[in-house]
Amino acid sequence: MIAKLSHVSVFVLDQDSAYDFYVNKLGFKVHTDAPMGPGARWLTVCPPEQPELEIALMAISEGMMFTKESAHAMRDLVAKGTFGFGVFECNDLLATYEELKAKGVEFTKAPTQEFYGFEALFKDDSGNWFSLGQKEK
Amino acid sequence: MGEVYPKIYLYRRIVKAKLFIDEHFAEDIDLDNIAGEAFFSKFHFIRLFKKTYAKTPHQYLTAVRVEKSKLLLQTDMAVAEVCYAVGFDSVSSFTGLFKHMNGITPSAYQQEKHRLRKEIKTAPLKFIPNCFAESHGWAKKSNFQEVEV
């Protein structure tokens, strides 16, 4: 029986910039930051209240995972905002929205009461988008 | 009567106060002044802040200082230096608070983080699921220290 999700990948255009976005803007914690040889780095972060879930900020570069062509295509798709990676949850959406906006995070949808809940949408520094919802109070 | 959210300008003031604490946590912050700058009475400010962040401004400031201390403890700074660098003025009260919030003393935390850092540096593959390591071509190296960094 599968018990839980422990790792999830988010493909990013630049790991240094992604580090700044996820750690300094979103307030996530660094779980593992390991240099893996020239030009390679294993970088995972966790939401502040979910230390058991590692989000691997994966560089899109030519190598074992991507050919030159597929890396180029993937970078293009990420930058265009093709991929939505999931839903984050916060305790207070209006406050979190105002704070992240003040830190320069780009929202594509302001907090809106939908039939399924209260949500906003934002993009990371690469172009990946996430939904941001509020816990039921 | 259902929940009524404060107007957005109130949120902006509360968020501004929170960001002020985030930036100036190491200073001798006068929380009364923050309430004044946010154009609230102290009581109203504390009530709204706690409603938004589930902590009073003072509790939040303490939590920020302890979280920042955890980052500094991962460096080679001494515990006392870390204590003063994040705005506490007593090592014993810092140690007590830290242990209360994390279940471990600052020095034990520092030792554990240093041990972990060393292990990540010498044996990073212990921290990477094999599927990721293989997809990057990292799993082929039997001894990662052979790779030039």
Tab-separated table of C-alpha atoms in Angstrom, chain B:
chain	number	residue	atom	x	y	z
B	1	MET	CA	-23.197	35.478	11.598
B	2	GLY	CA	-20.590	34.233	9.163
B	3	GLU	CA	-16.905	35.097	9.126
B	4	VAL	CA	-16.230	38.606	7.848
B	5	TYR	CA	-12.749	39.245	6.527
B	6	PRO	CA	-11.140	42.524	7.474
B	7	LYS	CA	-10.855	44.905	4.558
B	8	ILE	CA	-7.816	44.497	2.371
B	9	TYR	CA	-6.136	47.675	3.649
B	10	LEU	CA	-6.141	46.149	7.121
B	11	TYR	CA	-4.439	43.063	5.724
B	12	ARG	CA	-1.819	45.230	4.065
B	13	ARG	CA	-1.009	46.902	7.388
B	14	ILE	CA	-0.765	43.586	9.199
B	15	VAL	CA	1.378	42.092	6.411
B	16	LYS	CA	3.589	45.184	6.489
B	17	ALA	CA	4.099	44.707	10.228
B	18	LYS	CA	4.927	41.033	9.708
B	19	LEU	CA	7.442	41.900	6.981
B	20	PHE	CA	8.940	44.537	9.291
B	21	ILE	CA	9.517	41.851	11.930
B	22	ASP	CA	10.955	39.519	9.257
B	23	GLU	CA	13.473	42.182	8.275
B	24	HIS	CA	14.319	43.737	11.647
B	25	PHE	CA	14.082	40.672	13.940
B	26	ALA	CA	17.680	41.112	15.099
B	27	GLU	CA	17.063	44.641	16.339
B	28	ASP	CA	15.527	45.781	19.581
B	29	ILE	CA	12.031	45.959	18.092
B	30	ASP	CA	9.422	47.912	19.976
B	31	LEU	CA	6.170	46.165	19.140
B	32	ASP	CA	4.197	49.167	20.400
B	33	ASN	CA	5.845	51.214	17.675
B	34	ILE	CA	4.841	48.701	15.035
B	35	ALA	CA	1.235	48.989	16.165
B	36	GLY	CA	1.539	52.773	15.901
B	37	GLU	CA	3.036	52.605	12.428
B	38	ALA	CA	0.240	50.315	11.345
B	39	PHE	CA	-2.284	52.901	12.620
B	40	PHE	CA	-3.792	50.488	15.109
B	41	SER	CA	-4.259	50.590	18.818
B	42	LYS	CA	-1.941	48.051	20.423
B	43	PHE	CA	-4.856	45.831	21.424
B	44	HIS	CA	-6.461	45.924	17.957
B	45	PHE	CA	-3.085	45.276	16.312
B	46	ILE	CA	-2.341	42.217	18.465
B	47	ARG	CA	-5.838	40.837	17.894
B	48	LEU	CA	-5.665	41.178	14.107
B	49	PHE	CA	-2.067	39.922	13.934
B	50	LYS	CA	-2.955	36.826	15.933
B	51	LYS	CA	-6.062	36.196	13.838
B	52	THR	CA	-3.913	36.281	10.701
B	53	TYR	CA	-0.788	34.424	11.833
B	54	ALA	CA	-2.042	32.406	14.814
B	55	LYS	CA	0.647	34.053	16.984
B	56	THR	CA	0.885	37.350	18.806
B	57	PRO	CA	3.510	39.726	17.370
B	58	HIS	CA	5.791	38.877	20.292
B	59	GLN	CA	5.364	35.132	19.784
B	60	TYR	CA	5.986	35.605	16.059
B	61	LEU	CA	9.137	37.661	16.676
B	62	THR	CA	10.457	34.937	18.992
B	63	ALA	CA	9.660	32.242	16.419
B	64	VAL	CA	11.446	34.201	13.669
B	65	ARG	CA	14.520	34.665	15.862
B	66	VAL	CA	14.649	30.968	16.684
B	67	GLU	CA	14.192	29.997	13.007
B	68	LYS	CA	16.971	32.395	11.960
B	69	SER	CA	19.190	30.998	14.685
B	70	LYS	CA	18.762	27.542	13.136
B	71	LEU	CA	20.225	28.851	9.898
B	72	LEU	CA	23.178	30.490	11.665
B	73	LEU	CA	23.838	27.376	13.726
B	74	GLN	CA	24.528	25.573	10.452
B	75	THR	CA	27.586	27.812	10.058
B	76	ASP	CA	30.610	27.799	12.345
B	77	MET	CA	29.285	30.592	14.576
B	78	ALA	CA	29.353	29.892	18.311
B	79	VAL	CA	25.998	29.483	20.066
B	80	ALA	CA	26.449	32.723	22.028
B	81	GLU	CA	27.263	34.639	18.843
B	82	VAL	CA	24.158	33.231	17.187
B	83	CYS	CA	22.057	34.167	20.204
B	84	TYR	CA	23.067	37.829	20.039
B	85	ALA	CA	23.031	37.935	16.229
B	86	VAL	CA	19.317	37.089	16.085
B	87	GLY	CA	18.326	39.586	18.767
B	88	PHE	CA	18.245	37.616	22.014
B	89	ASP	CA	20.170	39.154	24.892
B	90	SER	CA	20.580	36.126	27.137
B	91	VAL	CA	22.188	32.845	26.125
B	92	SER	CA	20.357	30.917	28.818
B	93	SER	CA	16.927	32.173	27.784
B	94	PHE	CA	17.826	31.559	24.111
B	95	THR	CA	18.891	28.003	24.929
B	96	GLY	CA	15.733	27.391	26.933
B	97	LEU	CA	13.456	28.785	24.220
B	98	PHE	CA	15.288	26.896	21.504
B	99	LYS	CA	15.002	23.611	23.365
B	100	HIS	CA	11.351	24.232	24.158
B	101	MET	CA	10.562	24.878	20.473
B	102	ASN	CA	12.805	22.231	18.902
B	103	GLY	CA	13.271	19.575	21.570
B	104	ILE	CA	17.042	19.883	21.345
B	105	THR	CA	19.619	22.393	22.599
B	106	PRO	CA	21.255	24.827	20.139
B	107	SER	CA	24.658	23.165	20.535
B	108	ALA	CA	23.239	19.670	19.944
B	109	TYR	CA	21.353	21.031	16.919
B	110	GLN	CA	24.555	22.572	15.602
B	111	GLN	CA	26.500	19.337	16.026
B	112	GLU	CA	23.783	17.373	14.239
B	113	LYS	CA	23.683	19.837	11.342
B	114	HIS	CA	27.462	19.811	11.009
B	115	ARG	CA	27.450	16.025	10.949
B	116	LEU	CA	24.719	16.045	8.306
B	117	ARG	CA	26.516	18.641	6.193
B	118	LYS	CA	29.672	16.552	6.236
B	119	GLU	CA	27.721	13.441	5.273
B	120	ILE	CA	25.969	15.232	2.398
B	121	LYS	CA	29.339	16.402	1.137
B	122	THR	CA	31.070	13.035	1.339
B	123	ALA	CA	28.176	10.731	0.468
B	124	PRO	CA	25.472	12.745	-1.316
B	125	LEU	CA	23.911	9.679	-2.919
B	126	LYS	CA	22.593	8.667	0.504
B	127	PHE	CA	20.245	11.632	0.234
B	128	ILE	CA	19.047	11.145	-3.339
B	129	PRO	CA	16.462	8.544	-4.375
B	130	ASN	CA	18.136	6.199	-6.821
B	131	CYS	CA	15.702	6.935	-9.641
B	132	PHE	CA	16.826	10.576	-9.611
B	133	ALA	CA	20.494	9.646	-9.281
B	134	GLU	CA	20.271	7.231	-12.206
B	135	SER	CA	18.428	9.690	-14.420
B	136	HIS	CA	21.281	12.153	-13.905
B	137	GLY	CA	24.009	9.577	-14.359
B	138	TRP	CA	25.149	10.053	-10.755
B	139	ALA	CA	24.462	6.507	-9.588
B	140	LYS	CA	27.299	5.099	-11.700
B	141	LYS	CA	29.922	6.558	-9.414
B	142	SER	CA	30.731	4.051	-6.723
B	143	ASN	CA	32.661	6.633	-4.748
B	144	PHE	CA	31.382	10.100	-5.275
B	145	GLN	CA	34.475	11.693	-3.821
B	146	GLU	CA	36.240	10.733	-7.043
B	147	VAL	CA	34.262	13.386	-8.888
B	148	GLU	CA	35.915	16.778	-9.099
B	149	VAL	CA	33.769	19.513	-7.595
